[in-house]
Coordinates of C-alpha atoms in Angstrom, one line a residue:
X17 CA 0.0 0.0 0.0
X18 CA 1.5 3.5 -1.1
X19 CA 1.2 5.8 2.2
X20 CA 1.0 9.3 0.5
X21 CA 3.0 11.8 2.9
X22 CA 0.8 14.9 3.5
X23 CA 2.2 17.5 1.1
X24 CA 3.4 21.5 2.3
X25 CA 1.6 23.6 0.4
X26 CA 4.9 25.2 -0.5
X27 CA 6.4 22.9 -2.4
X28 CA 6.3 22.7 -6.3
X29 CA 6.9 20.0 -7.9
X30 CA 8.0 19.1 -11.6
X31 CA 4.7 17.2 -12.0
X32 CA 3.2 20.5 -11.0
X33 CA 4.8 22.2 -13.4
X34 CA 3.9 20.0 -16.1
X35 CA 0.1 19.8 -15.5
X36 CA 0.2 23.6 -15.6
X37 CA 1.9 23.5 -19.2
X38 CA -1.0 21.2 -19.5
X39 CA -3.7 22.9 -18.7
X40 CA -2.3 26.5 -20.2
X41 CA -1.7 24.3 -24.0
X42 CA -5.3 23.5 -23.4
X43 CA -7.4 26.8 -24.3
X44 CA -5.9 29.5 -27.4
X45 CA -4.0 32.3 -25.1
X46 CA -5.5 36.1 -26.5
X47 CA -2.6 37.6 -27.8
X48 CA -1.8 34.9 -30.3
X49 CA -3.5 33.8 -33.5
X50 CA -4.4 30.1 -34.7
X51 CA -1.2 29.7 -36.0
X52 CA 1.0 30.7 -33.2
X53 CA -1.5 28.9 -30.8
X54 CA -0.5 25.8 -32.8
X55 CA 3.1 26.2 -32.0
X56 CA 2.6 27.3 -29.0
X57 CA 0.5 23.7 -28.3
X58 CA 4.0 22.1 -30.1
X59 CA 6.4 23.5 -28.1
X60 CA 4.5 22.6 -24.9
X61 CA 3.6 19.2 -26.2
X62 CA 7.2 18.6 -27.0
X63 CA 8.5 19.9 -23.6
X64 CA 6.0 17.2 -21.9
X65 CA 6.6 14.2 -24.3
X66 CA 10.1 14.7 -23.9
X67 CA 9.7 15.0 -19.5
X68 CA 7.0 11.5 -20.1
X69 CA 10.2 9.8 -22.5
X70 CA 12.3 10.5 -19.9
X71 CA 10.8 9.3 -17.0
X72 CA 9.9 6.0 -19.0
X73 CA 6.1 6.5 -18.8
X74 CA 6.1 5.4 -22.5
X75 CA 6.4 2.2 -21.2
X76 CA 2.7 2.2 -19.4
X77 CA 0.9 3.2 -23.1
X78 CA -1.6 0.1 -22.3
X79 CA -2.9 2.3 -19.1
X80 CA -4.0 4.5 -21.5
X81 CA -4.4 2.5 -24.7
X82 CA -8.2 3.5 -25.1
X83 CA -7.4 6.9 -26.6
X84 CA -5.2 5.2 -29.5
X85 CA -8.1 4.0 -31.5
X86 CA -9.4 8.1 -31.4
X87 CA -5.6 9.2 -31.8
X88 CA -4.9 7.0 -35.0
X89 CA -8.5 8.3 -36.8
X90 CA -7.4 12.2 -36.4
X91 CA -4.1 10.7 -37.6
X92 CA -5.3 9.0 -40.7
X93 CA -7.7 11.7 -41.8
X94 CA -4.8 14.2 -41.4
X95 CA -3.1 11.9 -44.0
X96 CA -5.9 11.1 -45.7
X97 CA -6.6 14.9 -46.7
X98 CA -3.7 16.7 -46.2
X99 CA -1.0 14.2 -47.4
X100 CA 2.6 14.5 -45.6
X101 CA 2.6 18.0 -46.2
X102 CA 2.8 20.5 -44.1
X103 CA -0.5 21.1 -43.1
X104 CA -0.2 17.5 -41.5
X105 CA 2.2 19.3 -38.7
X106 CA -1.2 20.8 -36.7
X107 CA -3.2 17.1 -36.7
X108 CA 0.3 15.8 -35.5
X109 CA 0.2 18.1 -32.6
X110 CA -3.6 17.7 -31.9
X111 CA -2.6 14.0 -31.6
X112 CA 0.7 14.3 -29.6
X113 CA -1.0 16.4 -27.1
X114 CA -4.5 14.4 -26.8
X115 CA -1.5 11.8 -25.8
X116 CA -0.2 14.0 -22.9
X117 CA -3.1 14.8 -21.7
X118 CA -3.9 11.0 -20.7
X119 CA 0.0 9.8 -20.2
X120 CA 0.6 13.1 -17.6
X121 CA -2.7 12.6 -15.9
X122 CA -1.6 9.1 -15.4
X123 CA 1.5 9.3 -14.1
X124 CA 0.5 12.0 -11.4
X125 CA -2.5 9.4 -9.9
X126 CA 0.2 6.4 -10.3
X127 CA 2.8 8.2 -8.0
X128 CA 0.8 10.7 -6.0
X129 CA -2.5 9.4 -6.0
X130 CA -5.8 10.3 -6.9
X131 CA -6.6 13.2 -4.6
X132 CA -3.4 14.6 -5.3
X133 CA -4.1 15.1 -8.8
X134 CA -7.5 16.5 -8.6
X135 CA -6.4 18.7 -5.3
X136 CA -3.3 20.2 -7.7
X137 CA -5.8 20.9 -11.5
X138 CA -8.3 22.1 -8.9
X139 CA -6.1 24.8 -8.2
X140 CA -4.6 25.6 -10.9
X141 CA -7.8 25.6 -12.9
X142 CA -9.1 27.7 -10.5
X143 CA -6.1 30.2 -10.7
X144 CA -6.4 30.3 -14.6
X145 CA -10.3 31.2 -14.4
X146 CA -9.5 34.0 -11.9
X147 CA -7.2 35.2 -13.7
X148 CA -9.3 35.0 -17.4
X149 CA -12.1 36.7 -15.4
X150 CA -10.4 39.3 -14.6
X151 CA -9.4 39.7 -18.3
X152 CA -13.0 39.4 -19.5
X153 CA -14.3 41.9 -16.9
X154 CA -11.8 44.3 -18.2
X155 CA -12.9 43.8 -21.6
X156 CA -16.4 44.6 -20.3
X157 CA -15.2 48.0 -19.4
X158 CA -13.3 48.8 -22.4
X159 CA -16.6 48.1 -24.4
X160 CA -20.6 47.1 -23.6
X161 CA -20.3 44.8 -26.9
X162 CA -17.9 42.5 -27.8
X163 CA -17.8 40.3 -30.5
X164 CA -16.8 37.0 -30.4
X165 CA -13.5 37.7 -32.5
X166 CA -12.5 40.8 -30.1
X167 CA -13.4 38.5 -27.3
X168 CA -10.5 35.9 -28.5
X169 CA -8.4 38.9 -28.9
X170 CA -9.5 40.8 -25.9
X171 CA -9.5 38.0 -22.9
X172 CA -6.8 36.0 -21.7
X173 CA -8.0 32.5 -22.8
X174 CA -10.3 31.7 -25.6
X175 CA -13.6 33.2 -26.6
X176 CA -16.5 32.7 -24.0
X177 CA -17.4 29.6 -24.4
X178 CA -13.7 28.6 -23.7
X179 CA -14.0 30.9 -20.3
X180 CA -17.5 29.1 -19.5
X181 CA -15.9 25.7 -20.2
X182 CA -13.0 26.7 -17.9
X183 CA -16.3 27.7 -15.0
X184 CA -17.1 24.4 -15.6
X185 CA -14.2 22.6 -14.7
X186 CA -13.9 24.9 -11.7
X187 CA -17.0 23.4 -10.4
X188 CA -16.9 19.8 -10.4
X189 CA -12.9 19.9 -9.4
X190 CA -14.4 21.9 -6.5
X191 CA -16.6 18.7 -5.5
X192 CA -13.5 16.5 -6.2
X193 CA -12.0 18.2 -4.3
X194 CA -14.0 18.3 -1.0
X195 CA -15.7 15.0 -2.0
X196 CA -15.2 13.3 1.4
X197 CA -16.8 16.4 3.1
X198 CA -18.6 18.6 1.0
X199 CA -22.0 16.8 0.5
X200 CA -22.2 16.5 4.2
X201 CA -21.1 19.7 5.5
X202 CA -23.0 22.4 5.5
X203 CA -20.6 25.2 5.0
X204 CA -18.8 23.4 1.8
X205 CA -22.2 23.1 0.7
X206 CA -22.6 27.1 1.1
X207 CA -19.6 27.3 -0.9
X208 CA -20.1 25.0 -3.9
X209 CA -23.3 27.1 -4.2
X210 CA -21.5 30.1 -4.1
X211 CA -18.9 29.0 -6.7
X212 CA -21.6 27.8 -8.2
X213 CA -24.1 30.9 -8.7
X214 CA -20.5 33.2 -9.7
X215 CA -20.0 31.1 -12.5
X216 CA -23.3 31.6 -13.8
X217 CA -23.5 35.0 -13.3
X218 CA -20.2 35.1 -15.1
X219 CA -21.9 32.8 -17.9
X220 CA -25.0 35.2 -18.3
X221 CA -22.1 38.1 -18.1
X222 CA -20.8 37.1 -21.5
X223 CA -24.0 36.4 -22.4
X224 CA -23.3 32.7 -23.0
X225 CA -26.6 30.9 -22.3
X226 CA -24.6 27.2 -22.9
X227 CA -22.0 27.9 -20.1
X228 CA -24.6 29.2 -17.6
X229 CA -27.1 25.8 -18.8
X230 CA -24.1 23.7 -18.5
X231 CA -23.1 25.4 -14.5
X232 CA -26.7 25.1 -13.4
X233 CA -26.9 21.3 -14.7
X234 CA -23.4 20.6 -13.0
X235 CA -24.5 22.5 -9.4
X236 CA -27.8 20.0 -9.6
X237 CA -26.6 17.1 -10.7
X238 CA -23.7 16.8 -8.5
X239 CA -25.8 17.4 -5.4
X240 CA -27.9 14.0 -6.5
X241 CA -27.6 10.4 -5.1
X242 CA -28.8 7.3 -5.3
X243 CA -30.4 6.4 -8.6
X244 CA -29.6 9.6 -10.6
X245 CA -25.7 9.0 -9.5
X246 CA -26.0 5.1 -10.4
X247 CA -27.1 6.0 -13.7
X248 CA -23.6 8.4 -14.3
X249 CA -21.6 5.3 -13.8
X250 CA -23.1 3.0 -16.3
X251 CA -21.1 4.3 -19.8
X252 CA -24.7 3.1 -21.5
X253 CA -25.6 6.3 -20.2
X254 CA -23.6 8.8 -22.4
X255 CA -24.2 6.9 -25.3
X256 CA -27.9 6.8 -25.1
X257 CA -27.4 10.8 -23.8
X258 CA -25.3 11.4 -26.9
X259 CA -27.9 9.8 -29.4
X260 CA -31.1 10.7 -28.0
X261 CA -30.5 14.3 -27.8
X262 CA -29.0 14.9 -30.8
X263 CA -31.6 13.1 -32.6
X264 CA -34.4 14.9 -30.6
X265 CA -32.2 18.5 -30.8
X266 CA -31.6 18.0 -34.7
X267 CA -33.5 15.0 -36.3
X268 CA -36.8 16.2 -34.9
X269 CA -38.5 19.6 -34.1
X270 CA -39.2 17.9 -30.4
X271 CA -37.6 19.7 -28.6
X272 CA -37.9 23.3 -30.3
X273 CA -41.5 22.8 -30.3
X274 CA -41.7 22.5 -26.3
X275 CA -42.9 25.6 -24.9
X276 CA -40.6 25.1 -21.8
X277 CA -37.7 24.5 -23.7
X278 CA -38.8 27.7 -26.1
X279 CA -38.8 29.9 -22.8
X280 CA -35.8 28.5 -21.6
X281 CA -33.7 29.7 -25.3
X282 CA -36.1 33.2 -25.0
X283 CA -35.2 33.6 -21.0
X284 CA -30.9 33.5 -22.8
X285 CA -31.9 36.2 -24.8
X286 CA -31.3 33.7 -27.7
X287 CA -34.1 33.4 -30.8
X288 CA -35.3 30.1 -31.7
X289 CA -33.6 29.5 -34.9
X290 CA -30.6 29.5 -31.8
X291 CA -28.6 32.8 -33.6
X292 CA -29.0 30.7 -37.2
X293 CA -27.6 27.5 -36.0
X294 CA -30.6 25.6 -37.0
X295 CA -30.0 26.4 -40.6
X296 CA -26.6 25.0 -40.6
X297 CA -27.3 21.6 -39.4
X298 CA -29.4 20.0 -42.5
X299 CA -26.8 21.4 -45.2
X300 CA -23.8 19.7 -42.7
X301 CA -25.4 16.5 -44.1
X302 CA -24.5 16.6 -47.5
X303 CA -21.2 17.6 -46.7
X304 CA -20.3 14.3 -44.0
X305 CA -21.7 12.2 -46.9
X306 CA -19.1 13.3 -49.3
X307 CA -16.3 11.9 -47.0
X308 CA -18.4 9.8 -44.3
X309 CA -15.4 7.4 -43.5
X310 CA -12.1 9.6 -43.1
X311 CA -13.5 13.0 -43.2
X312 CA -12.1 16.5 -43.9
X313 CA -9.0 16.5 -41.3
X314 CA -8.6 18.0 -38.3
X315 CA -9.3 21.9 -38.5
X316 CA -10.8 21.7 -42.0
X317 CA -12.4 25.3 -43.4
X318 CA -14.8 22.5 -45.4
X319 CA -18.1 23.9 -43.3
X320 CA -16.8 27.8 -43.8
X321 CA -16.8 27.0 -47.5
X322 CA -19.8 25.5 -47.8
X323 CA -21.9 26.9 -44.8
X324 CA -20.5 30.3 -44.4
X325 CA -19.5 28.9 -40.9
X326 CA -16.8 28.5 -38.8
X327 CA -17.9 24.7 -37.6
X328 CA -20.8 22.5 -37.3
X329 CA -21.4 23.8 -34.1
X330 CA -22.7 20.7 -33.1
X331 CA -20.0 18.5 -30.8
X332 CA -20.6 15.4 -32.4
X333 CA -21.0 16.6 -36.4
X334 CA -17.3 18.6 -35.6
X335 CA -16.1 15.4 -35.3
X336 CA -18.1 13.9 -38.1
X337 CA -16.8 16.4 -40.2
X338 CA -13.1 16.1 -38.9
X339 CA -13.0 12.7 -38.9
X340 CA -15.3 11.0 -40.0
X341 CA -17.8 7.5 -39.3
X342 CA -13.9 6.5 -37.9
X343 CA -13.4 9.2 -35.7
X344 CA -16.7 9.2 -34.0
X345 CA -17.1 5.4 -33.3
X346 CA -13.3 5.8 -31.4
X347 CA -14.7 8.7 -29.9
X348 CA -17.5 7.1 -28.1
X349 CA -15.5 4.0 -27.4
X350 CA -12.9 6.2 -25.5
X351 CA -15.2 7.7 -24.0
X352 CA -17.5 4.9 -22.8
X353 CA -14.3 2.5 -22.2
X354 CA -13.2 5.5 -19.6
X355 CA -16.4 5.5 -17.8
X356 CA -16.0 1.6 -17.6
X357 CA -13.0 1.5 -15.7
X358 CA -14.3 3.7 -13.5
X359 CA -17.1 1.7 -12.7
X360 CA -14.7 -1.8 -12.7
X361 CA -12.5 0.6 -10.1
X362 CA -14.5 0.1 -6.8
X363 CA -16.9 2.3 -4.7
X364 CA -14.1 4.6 -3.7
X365 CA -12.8 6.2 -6.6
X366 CA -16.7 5.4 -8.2
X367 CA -17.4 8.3 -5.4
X368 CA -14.7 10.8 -6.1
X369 CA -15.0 10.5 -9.9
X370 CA -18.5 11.1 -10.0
X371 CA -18.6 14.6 -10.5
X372 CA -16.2 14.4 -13.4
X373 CA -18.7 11.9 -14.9
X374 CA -21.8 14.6 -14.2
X375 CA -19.3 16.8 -16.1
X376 CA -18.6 14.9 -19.0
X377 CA -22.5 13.8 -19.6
X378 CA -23.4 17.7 -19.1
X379 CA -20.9 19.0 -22.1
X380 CA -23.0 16.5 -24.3
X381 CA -26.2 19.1 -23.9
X382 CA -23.8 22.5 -24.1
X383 CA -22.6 19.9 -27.2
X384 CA -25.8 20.2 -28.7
X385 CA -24.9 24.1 -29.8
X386 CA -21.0 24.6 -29.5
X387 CA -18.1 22.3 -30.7
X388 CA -17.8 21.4 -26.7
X389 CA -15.9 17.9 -27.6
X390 CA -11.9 19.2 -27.7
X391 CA -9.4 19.5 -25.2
X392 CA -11.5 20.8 -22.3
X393 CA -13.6 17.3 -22.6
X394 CA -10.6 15.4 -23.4
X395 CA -8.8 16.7 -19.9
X396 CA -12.3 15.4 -18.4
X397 CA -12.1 11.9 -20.2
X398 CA -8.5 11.8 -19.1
X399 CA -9.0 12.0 -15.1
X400 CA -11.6 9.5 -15.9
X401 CA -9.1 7.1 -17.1
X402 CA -6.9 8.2 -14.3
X403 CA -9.6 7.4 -11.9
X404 CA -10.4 3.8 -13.0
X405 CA -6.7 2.8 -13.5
X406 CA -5.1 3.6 -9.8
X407 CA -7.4 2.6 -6.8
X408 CA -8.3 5.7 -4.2
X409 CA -8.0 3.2 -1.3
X410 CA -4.1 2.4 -1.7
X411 CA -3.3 6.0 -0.8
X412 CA -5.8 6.4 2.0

């Protein structure tokens, strides 16, 4: 049994240092554009491959073998559409770092343990929202309208949906966190809510009805038992999530036809054609058709082209249109394989994991309207994996 030595809070270690390259290659920093984000992404991805080659965690790849399927179909439609050219160098990152994300997050649980992990992204998520709010408030000064280009120019990290994703995290590392006490004690309870209620009044700031949907979702869900948190375990559950309400949100008028759900889109100050979104999804069809099995490649312009939009803004169709029947059937296997092993893991880490697994069934509803399925879901897939392959109990 590993006894983990209580840590000073002083103390820094090279781990440390590496999830925060993590986590800061995981959202597009303001001041640079695509292509310097890109190397930026490379340079840190090559830093942390390099510290995971040295420390011989390339040896453990069948701890985290469920993400190679999902790797190797980005890879192949890269190739597939771009050739080795150049333009192969960005789905070679994407890949590389999709692999540090699960290899980093593993060897952290494997030495200091599961809490440790969650206790260290806690805070530095946390520190990384604080400091993007303050950007975004700022920006809010400067100017009562703002775009979402001047937003990815004007705040620290990403456009707002990249700060609401980031609120998002906060919150269920904030149960992980205090999992052992915060459902049963009254004053952590006061200050999830308070957390809670911040991040969607920061969500509503930006006027980003899917971030605020997504925080009020997360606040509930997480405070559930029994039943409801049985059903989060069981990786039957996201798929059925996935497919149902895509198929209600886009292959039937069901849902934009309810008059709760109408009031809900008209209380976000959205219209019901969801700011033209609803337009975009029948013509996406034509275009996954024409390359249903490999796709267009990771970033493709195909839906700009065509559409007159950036992406399918849809979660699921991104990746349709990225990569293809391929890409979206090693998607959900990754996915559902990580919620497995939690389940396979025990009762203990079933218990801290659980609000990552609220977390990673909510982003399939913010999915429905934003391309939610990238790195910020992938980090959430990846503590999955951690979870289910290290037991909580051997560092009790």
């Amino acid at each position: 049994m590993n006894i983990r030595a209580k840590r000073k809070w002083w103390l820094l270690r090279i781990d440390d240092i590496m999830l925060l390259l993590m986590f800061s290659g995981m959202n597009r920093i303001f001041w640079n554009d695509a292509a310097t984000t890109t190397r930026i992404r490379m340079y840190v991805s090559i830093v942390i491959t390099l510290y995971l080659l040295v420390k011989k965690e390339i040896t453990r790849c069948n701890k985290q073998s469920l993400m190679i399927p999902y790797i190797s179909s980005i890879l192949l439609a890269g190739i597939v559409n771009y050739g080795f050219t150049e333009d192969l160098l960005g789905t070679i990152v994407t890949c590389i770092f999709i692999f540090d994300l699960f290899a980093l997050t593993l060897r952290y649980v494997r030495i200091y343990g599961i809490e440790d992990l969650l206790d260290t992204v806690y805070f530095v998520a946390l520190i990384f929202m604080l400091v993007n709010d303050f950007s975004v408030l700022y920006a809010g000064k400067l100017t009562k309208a703002i775009s979402s280009t001047q937003a990815a120019v004007m705040y620290f990290s990403g456009n707002k949906f990249s700060v609401a994703f980031i609120h998002m995290i906060v919150t269920f590392l904030f149960c992980c966190h205090h999992y052992s006490t915060w459902n049963r004690n009254s004053l952590e309870k006061i200050k999830f809510l308070i957390i809670g209620f911040y991040n969607i009044f920061f969500c509503m700031f930006m006027s980003c009805g899917t971030g605020a949907i997504g925080c009020v979702l997360i606040i509930i869900l997480s405070m559930c038992s029994g039943k409801v948190k049985k059903a989060f375990s069981y990786p039957a559950t996201f798929i059925l999530l996935l497919i149902i309400l895509n198929y209600l949100f886009i292959g039937t008028n069901v849902l934009l036809s309810n008059g709760v759900f109408q009031n809900i889109v008209l209380l976000l100050g959205k219209d019901l054609t969801l700011t033209g979104r609803m337009g975009i999804y029948p013509k996406l069809a034509e275009i996954i058709e024409n390359s249903l099995f490999f796709g267009y490649g990771d970033a493709t312009q195909i839906v700009a082209k065509v559409v007159g939009y950036g992406n399918a803004q849809n979660g699921i169709l991104h990746i349709f249109v990225q990569y293809g029947v391929l890409g979206v059937s090693s998607f959900i296997f990754m996915c559902s394989k990580a919620i497995s092993k939690v389940k396979k893991s025990g009762e203990e880490n079933l218990a801290i994991a659980y609000p990552i697994l609220v977390y990673t069934n909510i982003m399939i509803v913010c999915s429905l309207v934003e391309i939610c399925f990238s790195y910020n879901f992938l980090f959430g897939i990846a503590l999955l994996n951690a979870c289910g392959e290290y037991s909580a109990k051997e560092y009790l």
